[in-house]
mmCIF file with all atom_site columns, C-alpha atoms in Angstrom:
data_model
loop_
_atom_site.group_PDB
_atom_site.id
_atom_site.type_symbol
_atom_site.label_atom_id
_atom_site.label_alt_id
_atom_site.label_comp_id
_atom_site.label_asym_id
_atom_site.label_entity_id
_atom_site.label_seq_id
_atom_site.pdbx_PDB_ins_code
_atom_site.Cartn_x
_atom_site.Cartn_y
_atom_site.Cartn_z
_atom_site.occupancy
_atom_site.B_iso_or_equiv
_atom_site.pdbx_formal_charge
_atom_site.auth_seq_id
_atom_site.auth_comp_id
_atom_site.auth_asym_id
_atom_site.auth_atom_id
_atom_site.pdbx_PDB_model_num
ATOM 1   C CA . GLU A 1 1   ? -3.719  0.358   18.258  1.00 80.00 ? 1   GLU A CA 1
ATOM 2   C CA . ASP A 1 2   ? -4.305  2.193   14.740  1.00 84.00 ? 2   ASP A CA 1
ATOM 3   C CA . GLN A 1 3   ? -6.731  1.551   12.403  1.00 89.00 ? 3   GLN A CA 1
ATOM 4   C CA . VAL A 1 4   ? -8.520  2.468   9.458   1.00 94.00 ? 4   VAL A CA 1
ATOM 5   C CA . THR A 1 5   ? -12.166 1.349   8.659   1.00 96.00 ? 5   THR A CA 1
ATOM 6   C CA . GLN A 1 6   ? -13.307 1.891   5.044   1.00 97.00 ? 6   GLN A CA 1
ATOM 7   C CA . SER A 1 7   ? -17.160 2.262   3.841   1.00 97.00 ? 7   SER A CA 1
ATOM 8   C CA . PRO A 1 8   ? -18.183 1.094   1.447   1.00 97.00 ? 8   PRO A CA 1
ATOM 9   C CA . GLU A 1 9   ? -16.326 -1.988  0.455   1.00 96.00 ? 9   GLU A CA 1
ATOM 10  C CA . ALA A 1 10  ? -18.399 -1.161  -2.795  1.00 97.00 ? 10  ALA A CA 1
ATOM 11  C CA . LEU A 1 11  ? -20.009 1.853   -5.186  1.00 97.00 ? 11  LEU A CA 1
ATOM 12  C CA . ARG A 1 12  ? -21.560 1.256   -7.668  1.00 97.00 ? 12  ARG A CA 1
ATOM 13  C CA . LEU A 1 13  ? -22.522 4.534   -10.306 1.00 97.00 ? 13  LEU A CA 1
ATOM 14  C CA . GLN A 1 14  ? -23.228 5.543   -13.176 1.00 97.00 ? 14  GLN A CA 1
ATOM 15  C CA . GLU A 1 15  ? -20.943 7.962   -15.365 1.00 97.00 ? 15  GLU A CA 1
ATOM 16  C CA . GLY A 1 16  ? -21.626 11.906  -13.431 1.00 96.00 ? 16  GLY A CA 1
ATOM 17  C CA . GLU A 1 17  ? -23.234 10.467  -10.651 1.00 97.00 ? 17  GLU A CA 1
ATOM 18  C CA . SER A 1 18  ? -20.785 12.472  -7.613  1.00 97.00 ? 18  SER A CA 1
ATOM 19  C CA . SER A 1 19  ? -20.360 10.147  -4.317  1.00 97.00 ? 19  SER A CA 1
ATOM 20  C CA . SER A 1 20  ? -17.871 10.157  -1.493  1.00 98.00 ? 20  SER A CA 1
ATOM 21  C CA . LEU A 1 21  ? -16.265 7.472   0.034   1.00 98.00 ? 21  LEU A CA 1
ATOM 22  C CA . ASN A 1 22  ? -15.530 7.581   3.714   1.00 98.00 ? 22  ASN A CA 1
ATOM 23  C CA . CYS A 1 23  ? -12.323 6.097   5.522   1.00 98.00 ? 23  CYS A CA 1
ATOM 24  C CA . SER A 1 24  ? -12.891 6.509   9.209   1.00 97.00 ? 24  SER A CA 1
ATOM 25  C CA . TYR A 1 25  ? -9.560  6.062   11.226  1.00 94.00 ? 25  TYR A CA 1
ATOM 26  C CA . THR A 1 26  ? -8.223  5.401   15.246  1.00 91.00 ? 26  THR A CA 1
ATOM 27  C CA . VAL A 1 27  ? -4.536  6.143   15.835  1.00 84.00 ? 27  VAL A CA 1
ATOM 28  C CA . SER A 1 28  ? -2.552  7.988   18.570  1.00 79.00 ? 28  SER A CA 1
ATOM 29  C CA . GLY A 1 29  ? -1.618  11.203  16.988  1.00 73.00 ? 29  GLY A CA 1
ATOM 30  C CA . LEU A 1 30  ? -2.745  12.136  13.092  1.00 77.00 ? 30  LEU A CA 1
ATOM 31  C CA . ARG A 1 31  ? 0.346   12.377  10.846  1.00 80.00 ? 31  ARG A CA 1
ATOM 32  C CA . GLY A 1 32  ? -0.326  12.029  7.902   1.00 86.00 ? 32  GLY A CA 1
ATOM 33  C CA . LEU A 1 33  ? -3.395  10.881  6.412   1.00 92.00 ? 33  LEU A CA 1
ATOM 34  C CA . PHE A 1 34  ? -2.387  9.183   2.100   1.00 92.00 ? 34  PHE A CA 1
ATOM 35  C CA . TRP A 1 35  ? -5.241  8.293   -0.833  1.00 96.00 ? 35  TRP A CA 1
ATOM 36  C CA . TYR A 1 36  ? -3.845  5.709   -3.135  1.00 96.00 ? 36  TYR A CA 1
ATOM 37  C CA . ARG A 1 37  ? -5.214  4.171   -6.419  1.00 97.00 ? 37  ARG A CA 1
ATOM 38  C CA . GLN A 1 38  ? -5.465  0.826   -6.995  1.00 97.00 ? 38  GLN A CA 1
ATOM 39  C CA . ASP A 1 39  ? -5.732  -0.049  -10.626 1.00 96.00 ? 39  ASP A CA 1
ATOM 40  C CA . PRO A 1 40  ? -6.543  -4.837  -11.255 1.00 93.00 ? 40  PRO A CA 1
ATOM 41  C CA . GLY A 1 41  ? -3.429  -5.844  -11.186 1.00 91.00 ? 41  GLY A CA 1
ATOM 42  C CA . LYS A 1 42  ? -1.611  -3.472  -10.186 1.00 94.00 ? 42  LYS A CA 1
ATOM 43  C CA . GLY A 1 43  ? -0.023  -1.510  -7.655  1.00 95.00 ? 43  GLY A CA 1
ATOM 44  C CA . PRO A 1 44  ? -1.009  1.171   -5.736  1.00 95.00 ? 44  PRO A CA 1
ATOM 45  C CA . GLU A 1 45  ? -0.717  4.779   -6.833  1.00 94.00 ? 45  GLU A CA 1
ATOM 46  C CA . PHE A 1 46  ? -0.201  7.819   -5.017  1.00 92.00 ? 46  PHE A CA 1
ATOM 47  C CA . LEU A 1 47  ? -3.037  10.341  -4.441  1.00 94.00 ? 47  LEU A CA 1
ATOM 48  C CA . PHE A 1 48  ? -2.881  12.534  -1.446  1.00 91.00 ? 48  PHE A CA 1
ATOM 49  C CA . THR A 1 49  ? -1.647  13.538  1.751   1.00 90.00 ? 49  THR A CA 1
ATOM 50  C CA . LEU A 1 50  ? -3.802  15.310  4.052   1.00 92.00 ? 50  LEU A CA 1
ATOM 51  C CA . TYR A 1 51  ? -1.762  16.402  7.641   1.00 88.00 ? 51  TYR A CA 1
ATOM 52  C CA . SER A 1 52  ? -4.610  18.575  9.664   1.00 89.00 ? 52  SER A CA 1
ATOM 53  C CA . ALA A 1 53  ? -8.131  18.860  10.534  1.00 91.00 ? 53  ALA A CA 1
ATOM 54  C CA . GLY A 1 54  ? -9.649  20.686  7.572   1.00 94.00 ? 54  GLY A CA 1
ATOM 55  C CA . GLU A 1 55  ? -7.402  20.785  4.597   1.00 95.00 ? 55  GLU A CA 1
ATOM 56  C CA . GLU A 1 56  ? -8.347  20.022  1.328   1.00 96.00 ? 56  GLU A CA 1
ATOM 57  C CA . LYS A 1 57  ? -7.068  18.633  -1.538  1.00 96.00 ? 57  LYS A CA 1
ATOM 58  C CA . GLU A 1 58  ? -8.256  18.278  -5.321  1.00 96.00 ? 58  GLU A CA 1
ATOM 59  C CA . LYS A 1 59  ? -7.155  15.775  -8.126  1.00 94.00 ? 59  LYS A CA 1
ATOM 60  C CA . GLU A 1 60  ? -9.120  16.215  -11.483 1.00 94.00 ? 60  GLU A CA 1
ATOM 61  C CA . ARG A 1 61  ? -12.420 14.735  -10.067 1.00 96.00 ? 61  ARG A CA 1
ATOM 62  C CA . LEU A 1 62  ? -11.059 13.534  -7.206  1.00 97.00 ? 62  LEU A CA 1
ATOM 63  C CA . LYS A 1 63  ? -10.916 15.977  -4.157  1.00 98.00 ? 63  LYS A CA 1
ATOM 64  C CA . ALA A 1 64  ? -10.098 14.433  -0.719  1.00 98.00 ? 64  ALA A CA 1
ATOM 65  C CA . THR A 1 65  ? -11.314 16.830  3.217   1.00 97.00 ? 65  THR A CA 1
ATOM 66  C CA . LEU A 1 66  ? -9.330  15.308  6.185   1.00 95.00 ? 66  LEU A CA 1
ATOM 67  C CA . THR A 1 67  ? -11.313 16.339  9.701   1.00 93.00 ? 67  THR A CA 1
ATOM 68  C CA . LYS A 1 68  ? -9.884  14.621  13.607  1.00 89.00 ? 68  LYS A CA 1
ATOM 69  C CA . LYS A 1 69  ? -11.399 11.173  13.242  1.00 91.00 ? 69  LYS A CA 1
ATOM 70  C CA . GLU A 1 70  ? -12.483 10.824  9.039   1.00 95.00 ? 70  GLU A CA 1
ATOM 71  C CA . SER A 1 71  ? -12.161 11.244  5.963   1.00 97.00 ? 71  SER A CA 1
ATOM 72  C CA . PHE A 1 72  ? -14.125 11.612  2.576   1.00 98.00 ? 72  PHE A CA 1
ATOM 73  C CA . LEU A 1 73  ? -12.780 11.594  -1.079  1.00 98.00 ? 73  LEU A CA 1
ATOM 74  C CA . HIS A 1 74  ? -15.087 13.223  -3.214  1.00 98.00 ? 74  HIS A CA 1
ATOM 75  C CA . ILE A 1 75  ? -15.652 12.241  -6.276  1.00 97.00 ? 75  ILE A CA 1
ATOM 76  C CA . THR A 1 76  ? -18.082 15.260  -8.493  1.00 97.00 ? 76  THR A CA 1
ATOM 77  C CA . ALA A 1 77  ? -19.219 13.641  -11.972 1.00 97.00 ? 77  ALA A CA 1
ATOM 78  C CA . PRO A 1 78  ? -17.439 9.910   -12.639 1.00 97.00 ? 78  PRO A CA 1
ATOM 79  C CA . LYS A 1 79  ? -16.548 8.554   -15.384 1.00 97.00 ? 79  LYS A CA 1
ATOM 80  C CA . PRO A 1 80  ? -15.782 4.975   -16.520 1.00 97.00 ? 80  PRO A CA 1
ATOM 81  C CA . GLU A 1 81  ? -11.420 5.389   -15.998 1.00 97.00 ? 81  GLU A CA 1
ATOM 82  C CA . ASP A 1 82  ? -12.315 6.289   -12.769 1.00 97.00 ? 82  ASP A CA 1
ATOM 83  C CA . SER A 1 83  ? -12.717 2.588   -12.166 1.00 98.00 ? 83  SER A CA 1
ATOM 84  C CA . ALA A 1 84  ? -10.761 1.460   -9.405  1.00 98.00 ? 84  ALA A CA 1
ATOM 85  C CA . THR A 1 85  ? -10.546 0.814   -5.373  1.00 97.00 ? 85  THR A CA 1
ATOM 86  C CA . TYR A 1 86  ? -9.430  3.754   -3.173  1.00 98.00 ? 86  TYR A CA 1
ATOM 87  C CA . LEU A 1 87  ? -7.166  2.981   -0.057  1.00 97.00 ? 87  LEU A CA 1
ATOM 88  C CA . CYS A 1 88  ? -7.162  5.031   2.542   1.00 96.00 ? 88  CYS A CA 1
ATOM 89  C CA . ALA A 1 89  ? -3.769  4.780   5.453   1.00 93.00 ? 89  ALA A CA 1
ATOM 90  C CA . VAL A 1 90  ? -2.260  6.387   8.498   1.00 91.00 ? 90  VAL A CA 1
ATOM 91  C CA . LEU A 1 91  ? 1.097   6.973   9.784   1.00 83.00 ? 91  LEU A CA 1
ATOM 92  C CA . SER A 1 92  ? 1.720   4.707   12.478  1.00 79.00 ? 92  SER A CA 1
ATOM 93  C CA . LEU A 1 93  ? 4.716   6.209   14.873  1.00 76.00 ? 93  LEU A CA 1
ATOM 94  C CA . TYR A 1 94  ? 7.351   3.895   16.051  1.00 71.00 ? 94  TYR A CA 1
ATOM 95  C CA . GLY A 1 95  ? 6.754   5.794   19.502  1.00 68.00 ? 95  GLY A CA 1
ATOM 96  C CA . SER A 1 96  ? 8.574   8.468   20.015  1.00 65.00 ? 96  SER A CA 1
ATOM 97  C CA . SER A 1 97  ? 11.417  8.491   17.437  1.00 65.00 ? 97  SER A CA 1
ATOM 98  C CA . ASN A 1 98  ? 10.245  10.630  13.858  1.00 65.00 ? 98  ASN A CA 1
ATOM 99  C CA . THR A 1 99  ? 8.280   7.830   11.188  1.00 68.00 ? 99  THR A CA 1
ATOM 100 C CA . GLY A 1 100 ? 6.714   4.975   10.507  1.00 75.00 ? 100 GLY A CA 1
ATOM 101 C CA . LYS A 1 101 ? 4.750   2.827   8.817   1.00 82.00 ? 101 LYS A CA 1
ATOM 102 C CA . LEU A 1 102 ? 1.705   3.215   6.612   1.00 86.00 ? 102 LEU A CA 1
ATOM 103 C CA . ILE A 1 103 ? -1.575  1.181   7.918   1.00 90.00 ? 103 ILE A CA 1
ATOM 104 C CA . PHE A 1 104 ? -4.000  0.579   5.335   1.00 94.00 ? 104 PHE A CA 1
ATOM 105 C CA . GLY A 1 105 ? -8.007  0.058   4.910   1.00 95.00 ? 105 GLY A CA 1
ATOM 106 C CA . GLN A 1 106 ? -9.705  -2.088  3.442   1.00 95.00 ? 106 GLN A CA 1
ATOM 107 C CA . GLY A 1 107 ? -9.834  -0.025  0.408   1.00 96.00 ? 107 GLY A CA 1
ATOM 108 C CA . THR A 1 108 ? -13.050 1.072   -1.402  1.00 97.00 ? 108 THR A CA 1
ATOM 109 C CA . THR A 1 109 ? -13.673 -0.792  -4.740  1.00 97.00 ? 109 THR A CA 1
ATOM 110 C CA . LEU A 1 110 ? -15.579 1.796   -7.498  1.00 98.00 ? 110 LEU A CA 1
ATOM 111 C CA . GLN A 1 111 ? -17.372 0.905   -10.393 1.00 98.00 ? 111 GLN A CA 1
ATOM 112 C CA . VAL A 1 112 ? -18.579 4.264   -13.067 1.00 97.00 ? 112 VAL A CA 1
ATOM 113 C CA . LYS A 1 113 ? -20.810 2.263   -15.892 1.00 97.00 ? 113 LYS A CA 1
ATOM 114 C CA . PRO A 1 114 ? -21.650 4.917   -18.973 1.00 95.00 ? 114 PRO A CA 1
ATOM 115 C CA . ASP B 2 1   ? 12.257  5.973   -15.031 1.00 64.00 ? 1   ASP B CA 1
ATOM 116 C CA . ALA B 2 2   ? 11.190  2.353   -14.822 1.00 80.00 ? 2   ALA B CA 1
ATOM 117 C CA . GLY B 2 3   ? 9.520   2.957   -11.382 1.00 93.00 ? 3   GLY B CA 1
ATOM 118 C CA . VAL B 2 4   ? 9.289   -0.290  -8.401  1.00 96.00 ? 4   VAL B CA 1
ATOM 119 C CA . ILE B 2 5   ? 10.886  -3.706  -10.598 1.00 97.00 ? 5   ILE B CA 1
ATOM 120 C CA . GLN B 2 6   ? 8.928   -6.862  -9.120  1.00 97.00 ? 6   GLN B CA 1
ATOM 121 C CA . SER B 2 7   ? 10.334  -10.427 -10.659 1.00 97.00 ? 7   SER B CA 1
ATOM 122 C CA . PRO B 2 8   ? 8.297   -11.851 -11.333 1.00 97.00 ? 8   PRO B CA 1
ATOM 123 C CA . ARG B 2 9   ? 4.952   -11.271 -11.449 1.00 97.00 ? 9   ARG B CA 1
ATOM 124 C CA . HIS B 2 10  ? 3.592   -14.619 -10.840 1.00 97.00 ? 10  HIS B CA 1
ATOM 125 C CA . GLU B 2 11  ? 5.127   -17.450 -9.711  1.00 97.00 ? 11  GLU B CA 1
ATOM 126 C CA . VAL B 2 12  ? 2.792   -21.105 -9.067  1.00 97.00 ? 12  VAL B CA 1
ATOM 127 C CA . THR B 2 13  ? 4.326   -23.482 -6.784  1.00 97.00 ? 13  THR B CA 1
ATOM 128 C CA . GLU B 2 14  ? 3.628   -26.389 -4.351  1.00 97.00 ? 14  GLU B CA 1
ATOM 129 C CA . MET B 2 15  ? 3.895   -26.346 -0.538  1.00 97.00 ? 15  MET B CA 1
ATOM 130 C CA . GLY B 2 16  ? 6.477   -26.832 1.330   1.00 96.00 ? 16  GLY B CA 1
ATOM 131 C CA . GLN B 2 17  ? 9.170   -24.761 -1.839  1.00 97.00 ? 17  GLN B CA 1
ATOM 132 C CA . GLU B 2 18  ? 11.314  -22.352 -1.452  1.00 97.00 ? 18  GLU B CA 1
ATOM 133 C CA . VAL B 2 19  ? 9.957   -18.970 -3.749  1.00 98.00 ? 19  VAL B CA 1
ATOM 134 C CA . THR B 2 20  ? 12.163  -16.200 -3.289  1.00 98.00 ? 20  THR B CA 1
ATOM 135 C CA . LEU B 2 21  ? 10.973  -12.138 -5.066  1.00 98.00 ? 21  LEU B CA 1
ATOM 136 C CA . ARG B 2 22  ? 13.209  -9.841  -6.132  1.00 98.00 ? 22  ARG B CA 1
ATOM 137 C CA . CYS B 2 23  ? 12.766  -5.945  -6.186  1.00 98.00 ? 23  CYS B CA 1
ATOM 138 C CA . LYS B 2 24  ? 14.940  -3.037  -7.535  1.00 97.00 ? 24  LYS B CA 1
ATOM 139 C CA . PRO B 2 25  ? 13.626  -0.035  -5.870  1.00 97.00 ? 25  PRO B CA 1
ATOM 140 C CA . ILE B 2 26  ? 13.482  2.949   -8.398  1.00 95.00 ? 26  ILE B CA 1
ATOM 141 C CA . SER B 2 27  ? 17.038  5.007   -8.615  1.00 94.00 ? 27  SER B CA 1
ATOM 142 C CA . GLY B 2 28  ? 18.070  6.913   -5.306  1.00 91.00 ? 28  GLY B CA 1
ATOM 143 C CA . HIS B 2 29  ? 15.561  5.727   -3.193  1.00 91.00 ? 29  HIS B CA 1
ATOM 144 C CA . ASN B 2 30  ? 16.988  4.464   -0.411  1.00 89.00 ? 30  ASN B CA 1
ATOM 145 C CA . SER B 2 31  ? 13.701  3.677   1.700   1.00 90.00 ? 31  SER B CA 1
ATOM 146 C CA . LEU B 2 32  ? 12.438  0.538   0.652   1.00 94.00 ? 32  LEU B CA 1
ATOM 147 C CA . PHE B 2 33  ? 9.014   -2.124  1.857   1.00 95.00 ? 33  PHE B CA 1
ATOM 148 C CA . TRP B 2 34  ? 7.618   -4.816  1.488   1.00 97.00 ? 34  TRP B CA 1
ATOM 149 C CA . TYR B 2 35  ? 3.939   -5.617  1.898   1.00 97.00 ? 35  TYR B CA 1
ATOM 150 C CA . ARG B 2 36  ? 1.488   -8.483  1.693   1.00 97.00 ? 36  ARG B CA 1
ATOM 151 C CA . GLN B 2 37  ? -2.079  -8.081  0.244   1.00 96.00 ? 37  GLN B CA 1
ATOM 152 C CA . THR B 2 38  ? -4.644  -10.281 0.176   1.00 95.00 ? 38  THR B CA 1
ATOM 153 C CA . MET B 2 39  ? -8.653  -10.061 0.078   1.00 90.00 ? 39  MET B CA 1
ATOM 154 C CA . MET B 2 40  ? -8.977  -11.225 3.918   1.00 90.00 ? 40  MET B CA 1
ATOM 155 C CA . ARG B 2 41  ? -6.158  -8.871  5.299   1.00 90.00 ? 41  ARG B CA 1
ATOM 156 C CA . GLY B 2 42  ? -5.770  -5.921  2.775   1.00 91.00 ? 42  GLY B CA 1
ATOM 157 C CA . LEU B 2 43  ? -2.579  -4.745  2.434   1.00 94.00 ? 43  LEU B CA 1
ATOM 158 C CA . GLU B 2 44  ? 0.326   -5.377  5.308   1.00 93.00 ? 44  GLU B CA 1
ATOM 159 C CA . LEU B 2 45  ? 3.178   -4.363  5.494   1.00 93.00 ? 45  LEU B CA 1
ATOM 160 C CA . LEU B 2 46  ? 5.893   -7.292  6.025   1.00 95.00 ? 46  LEU B CA 1
ATOM 161 C CA . ILE B 2 47  ? 9.378   -5.471  7.230   1.00 95.00 ? 47  ILE B CA 1
ATOM 162 C CA . TYR B 2 48  ? 10.601  -1.566  6.354   1.00 90.00 ? 48  TYR B CA 1
ATOM 163 C CA . PHE B 2 49  ? 14.046  -0.633  5.174   1.00 92.00 ? 49  PHE B CA 1
ATOM 164 C CA . ASN B 2 50  ? 15.882  2.534   4.614   1.00 88.00 ? 50  ASN B CA 1
ATOM 165 C CA . ASN B 2 51  ? 19.229  3.104   3.504   1.00 89.00 ? 51  ASN B CA 1
ATOM 166 C CA . ASN B 2 52  ? 19.584  -0.941  3.374   1.00 92.00 ? 52  ASN B CA 1
ATOM 167 C CA . VAL B 2 53  ? 19.118  -1.547  7.056   1.00 91.00 ? 53  VAL B CA 1
ATOM 168 C CA . PRO B 2 54  ? 15.932  -3.113  8.041   1.00 91.00 ? 54  PRO B CA 1
ATOM 169 C CA . ILE B 2 55  ? 14.003  -0.706  10.610  1.00 86.00 ? 55  ILE B CA 1
ATOM 170 C CA . ASP B 2 56  ? 10.387  -2.965  11.084  1.00 87.00 ? 56  ASP B CA 1
ATOM 171 C CA . ASP B 2 57  ? 10.238  -5.807  10.602  1.00 90.00 ? 57  ASP B CA 1
ATOM 172 C CA . SER B 2 58  ? 7.448   -6.494  12.401  1.00 88.00 ? 58  SER B CA 1
ATOM 173 C CA . GLY B 2 59  ? 5.048   -7.466  10.283  1.00 90.00 ? 59  GLY B CA 1
ATOM 174 C CA . MET B 2 60  ? 7.130   -10.776 9.346   1.00 93.00 ? 60  MET B CA 1
ATOM 175 C CA . PRO B 2 61  ? 4.818   -13.731 9.242   1.00 86.00 ? 61  PRO B CA 1
ATOM 176 C CA . GLU B 2 62  ? 6.917   -16.413 10.918  1.00 84.00 ? 62  GLU B CA 1
ATOM 177 C CA . ASP B 2 63  ? 10.390  -17.068 10.667  1.00 90.00 ? 63  ASP B CA 1
ATOM 178 C CA . ARG B 2 64  ? 9.768   -18.870 7.297   1.00 95.00 ? 64  ARG B CA 1
ATOM 179 C CA . PHE B 2 65  ? 9.792   -15.777 5.455   1.00 96.00 ? 65  PHE B CA 1
ATOM 180 C CA . SER B 2 66  ? 14.002  -13.487 5.200   1.00 97.00 ? 66  SER B CA 1
ATOM 181 C CA . ALA B 2 67  ? 14.338  -10.913 4.208   1.00 97.00 ? 67  ALA B CA 1
ATOM 182 C CA . LYS B 2 68  ? 17.715  -9.253  2.516   1.00 96.00 ? 68  LYS B CA 1
ATOM 183 C CA . MET B 2 69  ? 18.419  -5.679  0.636   1.00 96.00 ? 69  MET B CA 1
ATOM 184 C CA . PRO B 2 70  ? 22.207  -5.936  -0.216  1.00 94.00 ? 70  PRO B CA 1
ATOM 185 C CA . ASN B 2 71  ? 22.705  -2.795  -0.967  1.00 93.00 ? 71  ASN B CA 1
ATOM 186 C CA . ALA B 2 72  ? 20.281  0.545   -3.228  1.00 91.00 ? 72  ALA B CA 1
ATOM 187 C CA . LEU B 2 73  ? 19.592  -1.948  -6.149  1.00 94.00 ? 73  LEU B CA 1
ATOM 188 C CA . PHE B 2 74  ? 18.456  -5.094  -4.988  1.00 95.00 ? 74  PHE B CA 1
ATOM 189 C CA . SER B 2 75  ? 15.786  -6.479  -2.059  1.00 98.00 ? 75  SER B CA 1
ATOM 190 C CA . THR B 2 76  ? 14.379  -10.342 -1.658  1.00 98.00 ? 76  THR B CA 1
ATOM 191 C CA . LEU B 2 77  ? 11.737  -12.081 -0.512  1.00 98.00 ? 77  LEU B CA 1
ATOM 192 C CA . LYS B 2 78  ? 12.489  -15.121 0.243   1.00 98.00 ? 78  LYS B CA 1
ATOM 193 C CA . ILE B 2 79  ? 9.628   -17.821 1.735   1.00 97.00 ? 79  ILE B CA 1
ATOM 194 C CA . GLN B 2 80  ? 10.844  -21.254 2.321   1.00 96.00 ? 80  GLN B CA 1
ATOM 195 C CA . PRO B 2 81  ? 9.217   -23.270 2.956   1.00 96.00 ? 81  PRO B CA 1
ATOM 196 C CA . SER B 2 82  ? 6.127   -22.441 1.143   1.00 96.00 ? 82  SER B CA 1
ATOM 197 C CA . GLU B 2 83  ? 2.038   -23.073 2.387   1.00 96.00 ? 83  GLU B CA 1
ATOM 198 C CA . PRO B 2 84  ? -0.840  -22.642 0.466   1.00 97.00 ? 84  PRO B CA 1
ATOM 199 C CA . ARG B 2 85  ? -1.253  -19.795 3.390   1.00 95.00 ? 85  ARG B CA 1
ATOM 200 C CA . ASP B 2 86  ? 1.326   -18.073 1.765   1.00 96.00 ? 86  ASP B CA 1
ATOM 201 C CA . SER B 2 87  ? -0.676  -17.831 -1.933  1.00 97.00 ? 87  SER B CA 1
ATOM 202 C CA . ALA B 2 88  ? -1.398  -13.250 -2.171  1.00 97.00 ? 88  ALA B CA 1
ATOM 203 C CA . VAL B 2 89  ? 0.086   -10.379 -4.062  1.00 98.00 ? 89  VAL B CA 1
ATOM 204 C CA . TYR B 2 90  ? 3.703   -9.206  -2.418  1.00 98.00 ? 90  TYR B CA 1
ATOM 205 C CA . PHE B 2 91  ? 4.624   -5.306  -3.176  1.00 98.00 ? 91  PHE B CA 1
ATOM 206 C CA . CYS B 2 92  ? 7.554   -3.478  -3.338  1.00 97.00 ? 92  CYS B CA 1
ATOM 207 C CA . ALA B 2 93  ? 7.417   -0.164  -2.777  1.00 95.00 ? 93  ALA B CA 1
ATOM 208 C CA . SER B 2 94  ? 10.694  2.497   -2.659  1.00 93.00 ? 94  SER B CA 1
ATOM 209 C CA . SER B 2 95  ? 10.540  5.957   -1.379  1.00 89.00 ? 95  SER B CA 1
ATOM 210 C CA . LEU B 2 96  ? 13.684  9.557   -1.384  1.00 85.00 ? 96  LEU B CA 1
ATOM 211 C CA . TRP B 2 97  ? 13.506  9.580   2.781   1.00 76.00 ? 97  TRP B CA 1
ATOM 212 C CA . ALA B 2 98  ? 15.338  13.256  3.779   1.00 70.00 ? 98  ALA B CA 1
ATOM 213 C CA . GLY B 2 99  ? 14.994  12.127  8.093   1.00 67.00 ? 99  GLY B CA 1
ATOM 214 C CA . GLY B 2 100 ? 11.793  13.087  8.632   1.00 64.00 ? 100 GLY B CA 1
ATOM 215 C CA . LEU B 2 101 ? 8.112   12.278  7.574   1.00 57.00 ? 101 LEU B CA 1
ATOM 216 C CA . THR B 2 102 ? 7.579   14.294  4.395   1.00 51.00 ? 102 THR B CA 1
ATOM 217 C CA . THR B 2 103 ? 8.160   12.039  2.732   1.00 48.00 ? 103 THR B CA 1
ATOM 218 C CA . LEU B 2 104 ? 7.521   8.380   3.518   1.00 57.00 ? 104 LEU B CA 1
ATOM 219 C CA . GLU B 2 105 ? 3.801   8.693   2.352   1.00 56.00 ? 105 GLU B CA 1
ATOM 220 C CA . THR B 2 106 ? 5.124   9.234   -1.175  1.00 79.00 ? 106 THR B CA 1
ATOM 221 C CA . GLN B 2 107 ? 5.920   5.442   -1.369  1.00 87.00 ? 107 GLN B CA 1
ATOM 222 C CA . TYR B 2 108 ? 5.836   3.741   -5.139  1.00 91.00 ? 108 TYR B CA 1
ATOM 223 C CA . PHE B 2 109 ? 4.991   0.450   -5.983  1.00 95.00 ? 109 PHE B CA 1
ATOM 224 C CA . GLY B 2 110 ? 5.509   -2.113  -8.279  1.00 96.00 ? 110 GLY B CA 1
ATOM 225 C CA . PRO B 2 111 ? 3.543   -3.889  -9.956  1.00 96.00 ? 111 PRO B CA 1
ATOM 226 C CA . GLY B 2 112 ? 3.351   -7.285  -7.743  1.00 97.00 ? 112 GLY B CA 1
ATOM 227 C CA . THR B 2 113 ? 4.281   -10.768 -7.957  1.00 98.00 ? 113 THR B CA 1
ATOM 228 C CA . ARG B 2 114 ? 1.041   -12.547 -7.546  1.00 97.00 ? 114 ARG B CA 1
ATOM 229 C CA . LEU B 2 115 ? 2.490   -16.109 -5.643  1.00 98.00 ? 115 LEU B CA 1
ATOM 230 C CA . LEU B 2 116 ? 0.210   -18.865 -5.958  1.00 98.00 ? 116 LEU B CA 1
ATOM 231 C CA . VAL B 2 117 ? 1.492   -22.302 -3.175  1.00 97.00 ? 117 VAL B CA 1
ATOM 232 C CA . LEU B 2 118 ? -0.373  -24.886 -3.915  1.00 97.00 ? 118 LEU B CA 1
#
């Protein structure tokens, strides 16, 4: 069964203190790993898609990387406005079809203090 | 663009009552997803429509839940009768699927409906 596990559940950082969030996955044939950001009271907002091991993508202070077993979301010199819950998801295919659904992890709640 | 629109934003009801949640996807999108989010189970896909046709409803908890998409502009998720364990935030998301996998991930989520069943 396809599965996504995120760690830690919660992370508190001081402004400027860099760190990484982890997303471990088990999927039969990775077709895509996705990172979303969710602010309180809002829906998830798409950040990145990674398709193959070794791939990296960046957006402002965020960089996502992918290996064969896990993905990391690196946050460099975070600011209070980076505080949010970060969700990781993998694409689980419907059998041999070319479509599927996203399986989400439980998320990591990041708090950045000024 | 207004984004995905959901209504109501908050709903408080009593056990046994019927609840109807509404979603207006982004104009031009042809895929629509209903999710449920709880602290215990996280974000779970309930049902997925493509071109108004249900593709996967395996996440629908039981017969009390039903979803419709009569046209590309509108979808509803109905719970009848509602139970306290249905309390959660329900999200609707939409995307533009061109027939392959590459656009599935760019799902745009609505603000959600927070449902409380007493």
